[in-house]
Amino acid sequence: MSKFPRSRTVVLTFLVILSALLTGCSQRPSAEALESPAKEVSSAVRAASLAVDLRISDSTTAAAASTTADDMLGDVESATDHVHRLSAQTQEERVLRNDALAAFSSISRALLHARDALTSSSGGPNDGQGQTQLTTVQGELRVATEQLDSLMTKAGIQ
């Protein structure tokens, strides 16, 4: 065998091995891969819920609570982007990834509603409309949190 075909064979073999190693290292939506984004979203929704609770009790300003909700929305968007990049190769992985994305979407919606309610309730939680909006958002955040907690339990994420 001449030197050129042997070198080509060595290079091709190397590329096949490298490709196999990289494929094996690619992120897949296992419980381990979802743990960090799920915990990030869990912390974000709980922080926003606390901001709403503090606003309802008139223990913080609308601006501070709205800023918290907006910041937490950014954290959820970051975690969602991370999960979107995970490749699902099996049906179980696709279901887990889709469930996580659905839970994150519910939380994003709830955070958007919280931010809007907190911004519009600058008159204070003691006015009727502001109180109603905040109470509604508080319930929406709780439902979204329960959905995420259920997913985390299902996936074995502590």
Coordinates of N, CA and C in Angstrom, one line a residue:
M1 N 0.8 -1.2 0.0 CA 0.0 0.0 0.0 C 0.9 1.2 0.0
S2 N 0.6 2.1 -0.9 CA 1.4 3.3 -1.0 C 1.1 4.2 0.2
K3 N 2.0 5.2 0.4 CA 1.9 6.1 1.6 C 0.6 6.9 1.6
F4 N 0.2 7.4 0.4 CA -1.0 8.3 0.3 C -2.3 7.6 0.7
P5 N -2.6 6.4 0.2 CA -3.8 5.7 0.6 C -3.8 5.4 2.1
R6 N -2.7 5.0 2.6 CA -2.6 4.6 4.1 C -2.8 5.9 4.9
S7 N -2.3 7.0 4.5 CA -2.5 8.3 5.3 C -4.0 8.6 5.2
R8 N -4.6 8.5 4.1 CA -6.0 8.8 3.9 C -6.8 7.9 4.8
T9 N -6.5 6.6 4.9 CA -7.2 5.6 5.7 C -7.1 6.0 7.2
V10 N -5.9 6.4 7.6 CA -5.6 6.8 9.0 C -6.5 8.0 9.3
V11 N -6.5 9.0 8.4 CA -7.2 10.3 8.7 C -8.7 10.0 8.7
L12 N -9.2 9.1 7.8 CA -10.6 8.8 7.8 C -11.0 8.0 9.1
T13 N -10.2 7.1 9.5 CA -10.4 6.4 10.8 C -10.5 7.4 11.9
F14 N -9.5 8.3 12.0 CA -9.5 9.3 13.0 C -10.8 10.1 13.0
L15 N -11.2 10.5 11.9 CA -12.4 11.4 11.8 C -13.7 10.6 12.2
V16 N -13.7 9.3 11.9 CA -14.9 8.5 12.3 C -14.9 8.4 13.9
I17 N -13.7 8.1 14.4 CA -13.6 8.0 15.9 C -14.0 9.3 16.6
L18 N -13.5 10.4 16.0 CA -13.7 11.7 16.6 C -15.2 12.0 16.5
S19 N -15.8 11.7 15.4 CA -17.3 11.9 15.2 C -18.1 11.1 16.2
A20 N -17.7 9.9 16.4 CA -18.4 9.1 17.4 C -18.3 9.6 18.8
L21 N -17.1 10.1 19.1 CA -16.9 10.7 20.4 C -17.7 12.0 20.6
L22 N -17.7 12.8 19.6 CA -18.5 14.1 19.7 C -20.0 13.8 19.8
T23 N -20.5 12.8 19.0 CA -21.9 12.4 19.1 C -22.3 11.9 20.4
G24 N -21.4 11.1 21.0 CA -21.7 10.6 22.4 C -21.7 11.7 23.4
C25 N -21.0 12.8 23.2 CA -20.9 13.9 24.1 C -22.0 15.0 23.9
S26 N -22.8 14.8 22.8 CA -23.8 15.9 22.6 C -24.8 15.9 23.7
Q27 N -25.4 17.1 23.9 CA -26.3 17.2 25.0 C -27.7 16.6 24.6
R28 N -28.2 15.8 25.4 CA -29.5 15.2 25.2 C -30.4 15.5 26.4
P29 N -31.7 15.6 26.1 CA -32.6 16.0 27.2 C -32.9 15.0 28.3
S30 N -31.8 14.5 28.9 CA -32.0 13.6 30.0 C -32.3 14.4 31.2
A31 N -32.6 13.7 32.3 CA -32.9 14.4 33.6 C -31.7 15.2 34.0
E32 N -30.5 14.7 33.8 CA -29.3 15.4 34.1 C -29.1 16.7 33.3
A33 N -29.4 16.6 32.0 CA -29.2 17.8 31.2 C -30.3 18.8 31.5
L34 N -31.4 18.4 31.9 CA -32.5 19.3 32.2 C -32.5 19.9 33.7
E35 N -31.6 19.3 34.5 CA -31.6 19.7 35.9 C -31.2 21.2 36.1
S36 N -30.2 21.6 35.5 CA -29.8 23.0 35.6 C -30.8 24.0 35.1
P37 N -31.3 23.8 33.9 CA -32.4 24.8 33.4 C -33.6 24.7 34.3
A38 N -34.0 23.5 34.7 CA -35.2 23.4 35.5 C -35.1 24.1 36.8
K39 N -33.9 23.9 37.4 CA -33.7 24.6 38.7 C -33.6 26.1 38.5
E40 N -33.0 26.6 37.4 CA -33.0 28.0 37.2 C -34.4 28.6 37.0
V41 N -35.2 27.9 36.3 CA -36.6 28.3 36.1 C -37.4 28.3 37.4
S42 N -37.2 27.2 38.1 CA -37.8 27.1 39.4 C -37.5 28.3 40.4
S43 N -36.2 28.6 40.4 CA -35.8 29.8 41.2 C -36.4 31.1 40.7
A44 N -36.5 31.2 39.4 CA -37.0 32.4 38.8 C -38.5 32.6 39.1
V45 N -39.2 31.5 39.0 CA -40.7 31.7 39.2 C -41.0 31.9 40.7
R46 N -40.2 31.3 41.6 CA -40.3 31.5 43.0 C -40.0 33.0 43.4
A47 N -38.9 33.5 42.8 CA -38.5 34.9 43.0 C -39.6 35.9 42.6
A48 N -40.2 35.6 41.4 CA -41.3 36.4 40.9 C -42.5 36.3 41.8
S49 N -42.8 35.1 42.2 CA -43.9 34.9 43.1 C -43.8 35.7 44.4
L50 N -42.6 35.7 44.9 CA -42.3 36.5 46.1 C -42.4 37.9 45.9
A51 N -42.0 38.4 44.7 CA -42.2 39.8 44.4 C -43.7 40.2 44.3
V52 N -44.5 39.3 43.7 CA -45.9 39.6 43.7 C -46.5 39.6 45.1
D53 N -46.1 38.6 45.9 CA -46.6 38.5 47.3 C -46.2 39.8 48.1
L54 N -45.0 40.3 47.9 CA -44.5 41.5 48.6 C -45.3 42.7 48.1
R55 N -45.6 42.7 46.8 CA -46.4 43.8 46.3 C -47.8 43.8 46.8
I56 N -48.4 42.6 46.9 CA -49.8 42.5 47.4 C -49.8 43.0 48.8
S57 N -48.8 42.7 49.6 CA -48.8 43.1 51.0 C -48.3 44.5 51.1
D58 N -48.0 45.2 50.0 CA -47.5 46.6 50.0 C -46.2 46.7 50.7
S59 N -45.4 45.7 50.6 CA -44.0 45.7 51.2 C -42.9 46.1 50.2
T60 N -43.3 46.3 49.0 CA -42.3 46.7 48.0 C -43.0 47.6 47.0
T61 N -42.2 48.3 46.2 CA -42.8 49.2 45.2 C -43.1 48.4 43.9
A62 N -44.0 49.0 43.1 CA -44.4 48.3 41.8 C -43.1 48.2 40.9
A63 N -42.3 49.3 40.9 CA -41.1 49.3 40.1 C -40.1 48.1 40.5
A64 N -39.9 48.0 41.7 CA -39.0 46.9 42.2 C -39.5 45.5 41.9
A65 N -40.8 45.3 42.1 CA -41.4 44.0 41.8 C -41.5 43.8 40.3
S66 N -41.8 44.8 39.5 CA -41.8 44.6 38.1 C -40.5 44.3 37.5
T67 N -39.4 45.0 38.1 CA -38.1 44.7 37.6 C -37.7 43.3 37.9
T68 N -38.1 42.8 39.1 CA -37.8 41.4 39.5 C -38.4 40.4 38.5
A69 N -39.7 40.7 38.2 CA -40.4 39.8 37.3 C -39.8 39.8 35.9
D70 N -39.3 41.0 35.4 CA -38.7 41.1 34.1 C -37.3 40.4 34.1
D71 N -36.6 40.5 35.2 CA -35.3 39.8 35.3 C -35.5 38.3 35.3
M72 N -36.5 37.9 36.0 CA -36.7 36.4 36.1 C -37.2 35.9 34.7
L73 N -37.9 36.7 34.0 CA -38.4 36.3 32.6 C -37.1 36.1 31.8
G74 N -36.1 36.9 31.9 CA -34.9 36.7 31.2 C -34.2 35.4 31.5
D75 N -34.2 35.1 32.8 CA -33.6 33.8 33.2 C -34.4 32.6 32.6
V76 N -35.7 32.7 32.5 CA -36.5 31.6 31.9 C -36.3 31.5 30.4
E77 N -36.1 32.7 29.8 CA -35.8 32.6 28.3 C -34.5 32.0 28.1
S78 N -33.5 32.3 28.9 CA -32.2 31.7 28.8 C -32.2 30.1 29.0
A79 N -33.0 29.7 30.0 CA -33.1 28.3 30.2 C -33.9 27.6 29.1
T80 N -34.9 28.3 28.5 CA -35.7 27.8 27.4 C -34.8 27.6 26.2
D81 N -33.9 28.6 25.9 CA -33.0 28.5 24.8 C -32.1 27.3 25.0
H82 N -31.6 27.0 26.2 CA -30.7 25.9 26.5 C -31.5 24.6 26.1
V83 N -32.7 24.5 26.6 CA -33.5 23.2 26.3 C -33.8 23.0 24.9
H84 N -34.0 24.1 24.2 CA -34.3 24.0 22.7 C -33.1 23.5 22.0
R85 N -31.9 23.7 22.5 CA -30.6 23.2 21.8 C -30.4 21.7 22.1
L86 N -31.1 21.2 23.0 CA -30.9 19.7 23.3 C -31.4 18.9 22.2
S87 N -30.7 17.9 21.8 CA -31.2 17.0 20.7 C -31.9 15.8 21.4
A88 N -33.1 15.5 20.9 CA -33.8 14.4 21.5 C -33.8 13.3 20.4
Q89 N -33.2 12.1 20.8 CA -33.1 11.1 19.9 C -34.1 9.9 20.1
T90 N -34.6 9.8 21.3 CA -35.6 8.8 21.6 C -37.0 9.5 21.9
Q91 N -38.0 8.7 21.8 CA -39.3 9.2 22.1 C -39.4 9.7 23.6
E92 N -38.8 9.0 24.5 CA -38.8 9.4 25.9 C -38.1 10.8 26.0
E93 N -37.0 11.0 25.3 CA -36.3 12.3 25.4 C -37.1 13.4 24.8
R94 N -37.8 13.1 23.7 CA -38.6 14.1 23.1 C -39.8 14.5 24.0
V95 N -40.4 13.5 24.7 CA -41.5 13.8 25.6 C -41.0 14.7 26.8
L96 N -39.8 14.3 27.3 CA -39.2 15.0 28.4 C -38.9 16.5 28.0
R97 N -38.3 16.6 26.9 CA -37.9 18.0 26.4 C -39.2 18.8 26.1
N98 N -40.2 18.2 25.5 CA -41.4 18.9 25.2 C -42.2 19.3 26.5
D99 N -42.2 18.4 27.5 CA -42.8 18.7 28.8 C -42.1 19.9 29.4
A100 N -40.8 19.9 29.4 CA -40.0 21.0 30.0 C -40.3 22.3 29.2
L101 N -40.3 22.3 27.9 CA -40.6 23.5 27.2 C -42.0 24.0 27.4
A102 N -43.0 23.1 27.6 CA -44.4 23.5 27.9 C -44.4 24.1 29.3
A103 N -43.7 23.5 30.3 CA -43.7 24.1 31.6 C -43.0 25.5 31.6
F104 N -41.9 25.6 30.9 CA -41.2 26.9 30.8 C -42.1 27.9 30.1
S105 N -42.8 27.5 29.1 CA -43.7 28.4 28.4 C -44.8 28.9 29.3
S106 N -45.4 28.1 30.1 CA -46.4 28.5 31.1 C -45.9 29.5 32.1
I107 N -44.7 29.2 32.5 CA -44.0 30.1 33.5 C -43.7 31.5 32.8
S108 N -43.2 31.4 31.5 CA -43.0 32.7 30.8 C -44.2 33.5 30.7
R109 N -45.3 32.9 30.3 CA -46.6 33.6 30.2 C -47.0 34.2 31.6
A110 N -46.9 33.4 32.6 CA -47.2 33.9 34.0 C -46.3 35.1 34.4
L111 N -45.0 35.0 34.0 CA -44.1 36.1 34.4 C -44.4 37.4 33.5
L112 N -44.8 37.2 32.3 CA -45.2 38.3 31.5 C -46.5 39.0 32.1
H113 N -47.4 38.2 32.5 CA -48.6 38.7 33.2 C -48.3 39.4 34.5
A114 N -47.4 38.8 35.2 CA -47.0 39.4 36.5 C -46.3 40.7 36.3
R115 N -45.4 40.8 35.3 CA -44.7 42.0 35.0 C -45.7 43.1 34.6
D116 N -46.7 42.7 33.8 CA -47.7 43.7 33.3 C -48.6 44.2 34.5
A117 N -49.0 43.2 35.3 CA -49.8 43.6 36.4 C -49.1 44.4 37.4
L118 N -47.8 44.1 37.7 CA -47.0 44.9 38.6 C -46.8 46.3 38.1
T119 N -46.6 46.4 36.8 CA -46.4 47.7 36.2 C -47.7 48.6 36.2
S120 N -48.8 47.9 36.0 CA -50.1 48.7 35.9 C -50.6 48.9 37.3
S121 N -50.1 48.3 38.3 CA -50.6 48.5 39.7 C -49.8 49.5 40.5
S122 N -49.3 50.5 39.7 CA -48.5 51.5 40.4 C -49.2 52.3 41.4
G123 N -50.6 52.3 41.3 CA -51.4 53.0 42.3 C -51.4 52.2 43.6
G124 N -50.9 51.0 43.7 CA -50.8 50.3 44.9 C -51.8 49.1 44.9
P125 N -51.5 48.1 45.7 CA -52.3 46.9 45.7 C -53.6 47.1 46.4
N126 N -53.8 48.3 47.1 CA -55.0 48.5 47.8 C -56.2 49.0 46.9
D127 N -55.9 49.4 45.7 CA -57.0 49.7 44.8 C -57.6 48.4 44.3
G128 N -58.9 48.4 44.0 CA -59.6 47.1 43.6 C -59.0 46.4 42.4
Q129 N -58.8 47.2 41.3 CA -58.4 46.5 40.1 C -56.9 46.0 40.2
G130 N -56.0 46.8 40.9 CA -54.7 46.3 41.1 C -54.6 45.0 41.9
Q131 N -55.4 45.0 43.0 CA -55.5 43.8 43.8 C -56.0 42.6 43.1
T132 N -57.0 42.8 42.3 CA -57.6 41.7 41.5 C -56.5 41.1 40.5
Q133 N -55.9 42.1 39.8 CA -54.8 41.6 38.8 C -53.7 40.9 39.5
L134 N -53.3 41.4 40.6 CA -52.2 40.7 41.4 C -52.6 39.4 41.9
T135 N -53.8 39.3 42.4 CA -54.3 38.0 42.9 C -54.4 37.0 41.8
T136 N -54.9 37.4 40.6 CA -55.0 36.5 39.5 C -53.6 36.0 39.1
V137 N -52.7 36.9 39.0 CA -51.3 36.6 38.6 C -50.7 35.6 39.6
Q138 N -50.9 35.9 40.9 CA -50.4 35.1 42.0 C -50.9 33.6 41.7
G139 N -52.1 33.4 41.4 CA -52.7 32.1 41.1 C -52.0 31.5 39.9
E140 N -51.9 32.3 38.9 CA -51.2 31.8 37.6 C -49.8 31.3 37.9
L141 N -49.1 32.1 38.7 CA -47.7 31.7 39.1 C -47.7 30.4 39.9
R142 N -48.6 30.2 40.7 CA -48.7 29.0 41.5 C -49.0 27.8 40.6
V143 N -49.9 27.9 39.7 CA -50.2 26.8 38.8 C -49.0 26.4 38.0
A144 N -48.3 27.4 37.4 CA -47.1 27.2 36.6 C -46.0 26.6 37.5
T145 N -45.9 27.0 38.7 CA -44.9 26.4 39.6 C -45.2 24.9 39.9
E146 N -46.5 24.6 40.1 CA -46.9 23.2 40.3 C -46.6 22.4 39.1
Q147 N -46.8 22.9 37.9 CA -46.5 22.2 36.7 C -45.1 21.9 36.6
L148 N -44.2 22.8 36.9 CA -42.8 22.6 36.8 C -42.4 21.6 37.9
D149 N -42.9 21.8 39.1 CA -42.5 20.8 40.2 C -42.9 19.4 39.8
S150 N -44.1 19.2 39.2 CA -44.5 17.9 38.8 C -43.6 17.3 37.7
L151 N -43.1 18.2 36.8 CA -42.2 17.7 35.8 C -40.8 17.3 36.4
M152 N -40.4 18.1 37.4 CA -39.1 17.8 38.0 C -39.2 16.5 38.8
T153 N -40.3 16.3 39.5 CA -40.5 15.0 40.2 C -40.5 13.8 39.2
K154 N -41.3 14.0 38.1 CA -41.3 13.0 37.1 C -40.0 12.6 36.5
A155 N -39.1 13.7 36.3 CA -37.8 13.5 35.7 C -36.8 13.1 36.8
G156 N -37.2 13.1 38.1 CA -36.2 12.7 39.1 C -35.2 13.8 39.5
I157 N -35.6 15.1 39.2 CA -34.8 16.2 39.5 C -35.2 16.7 40.9
Q158 N -34.2 16.8 41.8 CA -34.4 17.1 43.2 C -34.3 18.6 43.3

